[in-house]
PDB file of N, CA and C in Angstrom:
ATOM      1  N   GLY A 128      -2.154  14.392  39.388  1.00  0.00           N
ATOM      2  CA  GLY A 128      -2.716  13.165  39.917  1.00  0.00           C
ATOM      3  C   GLY A 128      -1.681  12.055  39.966  1.00  0.00           C
ATOM      4  N   THR A 129      -2.079  10.955  40.539  1.00  0.00           N
ATOM      5  CA  THR A 129      -1.167   9.831  40.638  1.00  0.00           C
ATOM      6  C   THR A 129      -1.167   9.052  39.329  1.00  0.00           C
ATOM      7  N   LEU A 130      -0.090   8.377  39.095  1.00  0.00           N
ATOM      8  CA  LEU A 130       0.011   7.557  37.899  1.00  0.00           C
ATOM      9  C   LEU A 130      -0.722   6.241  38.127  1.00  0.00           C
ATOM     10  N   SER A 131      -1.581   5.890  37.189  1.00  0.00           N
ATOM     11  CA  SER A 131      -2.242   4.588  37.261  1.00  0.00           C
ATOM     12  C   SER A 131      -1.403   3.624  36.431  1.00  0.00           C
ATOM     13  N   LEU A 132      -0.639   2.822  37.124  1.00  0.00           N
ATOM     14  CA  LEU A 132       0.337   1.984  36.453  1.00  0.00           C
ATOM     15  C   LEU A 132       0.372   0.638  37.138  1.00  0.00           C
ATOM     16  N   ALA A 133       0.528  -0.403  36.350  1.00  0.00           N
ATOM     17  CA  ALA A 133       0.638  -1.742  36.932  1.00  0.00           C
ATOM     18  C   ALA A 133       1.858  -1.787  37.848  1.00  0.00           C
ATOM     19  N   PRO A 134       1.808  -2.622  38.879  1.00  0.00           N
ATOM     20  CA  PRO A 134       2.968  -2.741  39.770  1.00  0.00           C
ATOM     21  C   PRO A 134       4.203  -3.184  38.992  1.00  0.00           C
ATOM     22  N   LEU A 135       5.310  -2.531  39.287  1.00  0.00           N
ATOM     23  CA  LEU A 135       6.561  -2.860  38.620  1.00  0.00           C
ATOM     24  C   LEU A 135       7.530  -3.413  39.654  1.00  0.00           C
ATOM     25  N   ARG A 136       7.986  -4.621  39.435  1.00  0.00           N
ATOM     26  CA  ARG A 136       8.918  -5.255  40.357  1.00  0.00           C
ATOM     27  C   ARG A 136      10.227  -5.519  39.627  1.00  0.00           C
ATOM     28  N   ILE A 137      11.320  -5.058  40.216  1.00  0.00           N
ATOM     29  CA  ILE A 137      12.633  -5.330  39.644  1.00  0.00           C
ATOM     30  C   ILE A 137      13.081  -6.700  40.152  1.00  0.00           C
ATOM     31  N   ASP A 138      13.145  -7.663  39.249  1.00  0.00           N
ATOM     32  CA  ASP A 138      13.532  -9.024  39.622  1.00  0.00           C
ATOM     33  C   ASP A 138      15.055  -9.181  39.621  1.00  0.00           C
ATOM     34  N   ILE A 139      15.681  -8.680  38.574  1.00  0.00           N
ATOM     35  CA  ILE A 139      17.142  -8.743  38.450  1.00  0.00           C
ATOM     36  C   ILE A 139      17.611  -7.360  38.045  1.00  0.00           C
ATOM     37  N   HIS A 140      18.680  -6.891  38.679  1.00  0.00           N
ATOM     38  CA  HIS A 140      19.192  -5.544  38.428  1.00  0.00           C
ATOM     39  C   HIS A 140      20.692  -5.653  38.261  1.00  0.00           C
ATOM     40  N   VAL A 141      21.171  -5.358  37.067  1.00  0.00           N
ATOM     41  CA  VAL A 141      22.602  -5.422  36.790  1.00  0.00           C
ATOM     42  C   VAL A 141      23.065  -4.035  36.376  1.00  0.00           C
ATOM     43  N   TYR A 142      23.864  -3.414  37.250  1.00  0.00           N
ATOM     44  CA  TYR A 142      24.427  -2.102  36.935  1.00  0.00           C
ATOM     45  C   TYR A 142      25.907  -2.251  36.649  1.00  0.00           C
ATOM     46  N   SER A 143      26.377  -1.513  35.660  1.00  0.00           N
ATOM     47  CA  SER A 143      27.794  -1.481  35.323  1.00  0.00           C
ATOM     48  C   SER A 143      28.153  -0.061  34.930  1.00  0.00           C
ATOM     49  N   PRO A 144      29.407   0.350  35.165  1.00  0.00           N
ATOM     50  CA  PRO A 144      29.835   1.652  34.650  1.00  0.00           C
ATOM     51  C   PRO A 144      29.722   1.722  33.125  1.00  0.00           C
ATOM     52  N   GLN A 145      29.752   0.565  32.462  1.00  0.00           N
ATOM     53  CA  GLN A 145      29.596   0.520  31.006  1.00  0.00           C
ATOM     54  C   GLN A 145      28.110   0.374  30.678  1.00  0.00           C
ATOM     55  N   PRO A 146      27.510   1.383  30.055  1.00  0.00           N
ATOM     56  CA  PRO A 146      26.067   1.317  29.787  1.00  0.00           C
ATOM     57  C   PRO A 146      25.653   0.063  29.017  1.00  0.00           C
ATOM     58  N   ALA A 147      26.497  -0.420  28.118  1.00  0.00           N
ATOM     59  CA  ALA A 147      26.126  -1.577  27.299  1.00  0.00           C
ATOM     60  C   ALA A 147      25.965  -2.841  28.131  1.00  0.00           C
ATOM     61  N   GLU A 148      26.533  -2.848  29.327  1.00  0.00           N
ATOM     62  CA  GLU A 148      26.468  -4.044  30.167  1.00  0.00           C
ATOM     63  C   GLU A 148      25.307  -4.003  31.160  1.00  0.00           C
ATOM     64  N   ARG A 149      24.583  -2.905  31.194  1.00  0.00           N
ATOM     65  CA  ARG A 149      23.470  -2.779  32.138  1.00  0.00           C
ATOM     66  C   ARG A 149      22.221  -3.448  31.585  1.00  0.00           C
ATOM     67  N   PHE A 150      21.498  -4.134  32.467  1.00  0.00           N
ATOM     68  CA  PHE A 150      20.179  -4.619  32.097  1.00  0.00           C
ATOM     69  C   PHE A 150      19.393  -4.906  33.367  1.00  0.00           C
ATOM     70  N   VAL A 151      18.084  -4.996  33.192  1.00  0.00           N
ATOM     71  CA  VAL A 151      17.219  -5.328  34.317  1.00  0.00           C
ATOM     72  C   VAL A 151      16.143  -6.296  33.839  1.00  0.00           C
ATOM     73  N   PHE A 152      15.620  -7.050  34.789  1.00  0.00           N
ATOM     74  CA  PHE A 152      14.394  -7.811  34.556  1.00  0.00           C
ATOM     75  C   PHE A 152      13.313  -7.156  35.407  1.00  0.00           C
ATOM     76  N   ILE A 153      12.270  -6.669  34.751  1.00  0.00           N
ATOM     77  CA  ILE A 153      11.136  -6.068  35.437  1.00  0.00           C
ATOM     78  C   ILE A 153       9.911  -6.914  35.105  1.00  0.00           C
ATOM     79  N   ASN A 154       9.268  -7.406  36.160  1.00  0.00           N
ATOM     80  CA  ASN A 154       8.127  -8.316  35.975  1.00  0.00           C
ATOM     81  C   ASN A 154       8.510  -9.468  35.040  1.00  0.00           C
ATOM     82  N   MET A 155       9.734  -9.967  35.220  1.00  0.00           N
ATOM     83  CA  MET A 155      10.262 -11.131  34.506  1.00  0.00           C
ATOM     84  C   MET A 155      10.513 -10.889  33.019  1.00  0.00           C
ATOM     85  N   ASN A 156      10.576  -9.631  32.606  1.00  0.00           N
ATOM     86  CA  ASN A 156      10.953  -9.297  31.238  1.00  0.00           C
ATOM     87  C   ASN A 156      12.258  -8.522  31.260  1.00  0.00           C
ATOM     88  N   LYS A 157      13.147  -8.847  30.308  1.00  0.00           N
ATOM     89  CA  LYS A 157      14.468  -8.220  30.275  1.00  0.00           C
ATOM     90  C   LYS A 157      14.434  -6.935  29.464  1.00  0.00           C
ATOM     91  N   TYR A 158      15.076  -5.903  30.011  1.00  0.00           N
ATOM     92  CA  TYR A 158      15.136  -4.611  29.323  1.00  0.00           C
ATOM     93  C   TYR A 158      16.514  -4.003  29.435  1.00  0.00           C
ATOM     94  N   ARG A 159      16.847  -3.224  28.423  1.00  0.00           N
ATOM     95  CA  ARG A 159      18.044  -2.394  28.450  1.00  0.00           C
ATOM     96  C   ARG A 159      17.620  -0.932  28.351  1.00  0.00           C
ATOM     97  N   GLU A 160      18.564  -0.033  28.593  1.00  0.00           N
ATOM     98  CA  GLU A 160      18.259   1.399  28.515  1.00  0.00           C
ATOM     99  C   GLU A 160      17.728   1.746  27.125  1.00  0.00           C
ATOM    100  N   GLY A 161      16.718   2.584  27.103  1.00  0.00           N
ATOM    101  CA  GLY A 161      16.142   3.026  25.839  1.00  0.00           C
ATOM    102  C   GLY A 161      14.967   2.191  25.372  1.00  0.00           C
ATOM    103  N   GLU A 162      14.697   1.080  26.035  1.00  0.00           N
ATOM    104  CA  GLU A 162      13.578   0.240  25.632  1.00  0.00           C
ATOM    105  C   GLU A 162      12.326   0.625  26.407  1.00  0.00           C
ATOM    106  N   SER A 163      11.181   0.188  25.904  1.00  0.00           N
ATOM    107  CA  SER A 163       9.915   0.451  26.586  1.00  0.00           C
ATOM    108  C   SER A 163       9.405  -0.815  27.244  1.00  0.00           C
ATOM    109  N   LEU A 164       8.885  -0.661  28.445  1.00  0.00           N
ATOM    110  CA  LEU A 164       8.318  -1.783  29.169  1.00  0.00           C
ATOM    111  C   LEU A 164       6.975  -2.176  28.579  1.00  0.00           C
ATOM    112  N   ARG A 165       6.626  -3.433  28.718  1.00  0.00           N
ATOM    113  CA  ARG A 165       5.300  -3.876  28.283  1.00  0.00           C
ATOM    114  C   ARG A 165       4.210  -3.109  29.006  1.00  0.00           C
ATOM    115  N   GLU A 166       4.513  -2.686  30.251  1.00  0.00           N
ATOM    116  CA  GLU A 166       3.524  -1.952  31.041  1.00  0.00           C
ATOM    117  C   GLU A 166       3.369  -0.499  30.588  1.00  0.00           C
ATOM    118  N   GLY A 167       4.242  -0.031  29.686  1.00  0.00           N
ATOM    119  CA  GLY A 167       4.059   1.305  29.131  1.00  0.00           C
ATOM    120  C   GLY A 167       5.232   2.253  29.260  1.00  0.00           C
ATOM    121  N   PRO A 168       5.838   2.377  30.458  1.00  0.00           N
ATOM    122  CA  PRO A 168       6.900   3.373  30.614  1.00  0.00           C
ATOM    123  C   PRO A 168       8.143   3.040  29.791  1.00  0.00           C
ATOM    124  N   ALA A 169       8.905   4.069  29.483  1.00  0.00           N
ATOM    125  CA  ALA A 169      10.194   3.882  28.825  1.00  0.00           C
ATOM    126  C   ALA A 169      11.280   3.801  29.892  1.00  0.00           C
ATOM    127  N   LEU A 170      12.208   2.883  29.699  1.00  0.00           N
ATOM    128  CA  LEU A 170      13.341   2.743  30.610  1.00  0.00           C
ATOM    129  C   LEU A 170      14.424   3.715  30.156  1.00  0.00           C
ATOM    130  N   THR A 171      14.564   4.815  30.895  1.00  0.00           N
ATOM    131  CA  THR A 171      15.508   5.847  30.506  1.00  0.00           C
ATOM    132  C   THR A 171      16.927   5.486  30.903  1.00  0.00           C
ATOM    133  N   THR A 172      17.116   5.178  32.196  1.00  0.00           N
ATOM    134  CA  THR A 172      18.461   4.960  32.726  1.00  0.00           C
ATOM    135  C   THR A 172      18.429   3.867  33.774  1.00  0.00           C
ATOM    136  N   ILE A 173      19.447   3.022  33.761  1.00  0.00           N
ATOM    137  CA  ILE A 173      19.664   2.075  34.846  1.00  0.00           C
ATOM    138  C   ILE A 173      20.708   2.685  35.765  1.00  0.00           C
ATOM    139  N   THR A 174      20.335   2.912  37.015  1.00  0.00           N
ATOM    140  CA  THR A 174      21.213   3.555  37.988  1.00  0.00           C
ATOM    141  C   THR A 174      21.741   2.504  38.962  1.00  0.00           C
ATOM    142  N   PRO A 175      22.705   2.864  39.805  1.00  0.00           N
ATOM    143  CA  PRO A 175      23.179   1.899  40.806  1.00  0.00           C
ATOM    144  C   PRO A 175      22.084   1.441  41.767  1.00  0.00           C
ATOM    145  N   ASP A 176      21.038   2.266  41.935  1.00  0.00           N
ATOM    146  CA  ASP A 176      19.989   1.972  42.915  1.00  0.00           C
ATOM    147  C   ASP A 176      18.726   1.384  42.314  1.00  0.00           C
ATOM    148  N   GLY A 177      18.555   1.514  41.018  1.00  0.00           N
ATOM    149  CA  GLY A 177      17.315   1.057  40.409  1.00  0.00           C
ATOM    150  C   GLY A 177      17.242   1.500  38.963  1.00  0.00           C
ATOM    151  N   VAL A 178      16.060   1.963  38.567  1.00  0.00           N
ATOM    152  CA  VAL A 178      15.875   2.412  37.190  1.00  0.00           C
ATOM    153  C   VAL A 178      15.099   3.722  37.189  1.00  0.00           C
ATOM    154  N   ILE A 179      15.381   4.539  36.180  1.00  0.00           N
ATOM    155  CA  ILE A 179      14.608   5.750  35.957  1.00  0.00           C
ATOM    156  C   ILE A 179      13.701   5.492  34.764  1.00  0.00           C
ATOM    157  N   LEU A 180      12.396   5.645  34.995  1.00  0.00           N
ATOM    158  CA  LEU A 180      11.406   5.419  33.961  1.00  0.00           C
ATOM    159  C   LEU A 180      10.767   6.736  33.564  1.00  0.00           C
ATOM    160  N   ASP A 181      10.306   6.800  32.331  1.00  0.00           N
ATOM    161  CA  ASP A 181       9.577   7.969  31.847  1.00  0.00           C
ATOM    162  C   ASP A 181       8.204   7.500  31.399  1.00  0.00           C
ATOM    163  N   TYR A 182       7.172   8.131  31.946  1.00  0.00           N
ATOM    164  CA  TYR A 182       5.810   7.720  31.637  1.00  0.00           C
ATOM    165  C   TYR A 182       4.933   8.947  31.515  1.00  0.00           C
ATOM    166  N   GLN A 183       4.340   9.110  30.351  1.00  0.00           N
ATOM    167  CA  GLN A 183       3.460  10.247  30.090  1.00  0.00           C
ATOM    168  C   GLN A 183       4.148  11.567  30.441  1.00  0.00           C
ATOM    169  N   GLY A 184       5.421  11.675  30.060  1.00  0.00           N
ATOM    170  CA  GLY A 184       6.162  12.909  30.248  1.00  0.00           C
ATOM    171  C   GLY A 184       6.726  13.118  31.632  1.00  0.00           C
ATOM    172  N   ARG A 185       6.558  12.130  32.506  1.00  0.00           N
ATOM    173  CA  ARG A 185       7.075  12.270  33.880  1.00  0.00           C
ATOM    174  C   ARG A 185       8.127  11.207  34.140  1.00  0.00           C
ATOM    175  N   SER A 186       9.217  11.605  34.741  1.00  0.00           N
ATOM    176  CA  SER A 186      10.288  10.671  35.086  1.00  0.00           C
ATOM    177  C   SER A 186      10.162  10.303  36.555  1.00  0.00           C
ATOM    178  N   PHE A 187      10.418   9.042  36.852  1.00  0.00           N
ATOM    179  CA  PHE A 187      10.413   8.621  38.242  1.00  0.00           C
ATOM    180  C   PHE A 187      11.370   7.454  38.438  1.00  0.00           C
ATOM    181  N   LEU A 188      11.822   7.326  39.681  1.00  0.00           N
ATOM    182  CA  LEU A 188      12.795   6.298  40.039  1.00  0.00           C
ATOM    183  C   LEU A 188      12.081   5.119  40.670  1.00  0.00           C
ATOM    184  N   VAL A 189      12.410   3.937  40.202  1.00  0.00           N
ATOM    185  CA  VAL A 189      11.945   2.705  40.839  1.00  0.00           C
ATOM    186  C   VAL A 189      13.182   2.013  41.403  1.00  0.00           C
ATOM    187  N   THR A 190      13.196   1.816  42.715  1.00  0.00           N
ATOM    188  CA  THR A 190      14.382   1.235  43.349  1.00  0.00           C
ATOM    189  C   THR A 190      14.188  -0.255  43.589  1.00  0.00           C
ATOM    190  N   ARG A 191      15.303  -0.928  43.758  1.00  0.00           N
ATOM    191  CA  ARG A 191      15.252  -2.341  44.091  1.00  0.00           C
ATOM    192  C   ARG A 191      14.663  -2.497  45.482  1.00  0.00           C
ATOM    193  N   GLU A 192      13.975  -3.601  45.687  1.00  0.00           N
ATOM    194  CA  GLU A 192      13.398  -3.875  47.015  1.00  0.00           C
ATOM    195  C   GLU A 192      14.510  -4.189  47.995  1.00  0.00           C
TER     196      GLU A 192
END
C-alpha cells in the first residue's frame, strides 16, 4: 500500500562531499544524516539530489522541488 505520511518539503538542501557538512531543512526543521524527522521517517542519506528516508522498513527518495 501507499505510505500515509505528512507532506515533506525540502526547504534548504546542503550537500557536500564531506558527510559532516551535509544538512537539510525539511518542513522548516533542520536535520543531519542519522536523525529522525518529526514526521516519523529516519533521514538515512543526504544525496546531491535530495534525501533518502527510511519509513516503516521502506527507503525512498525525496528530491528537491
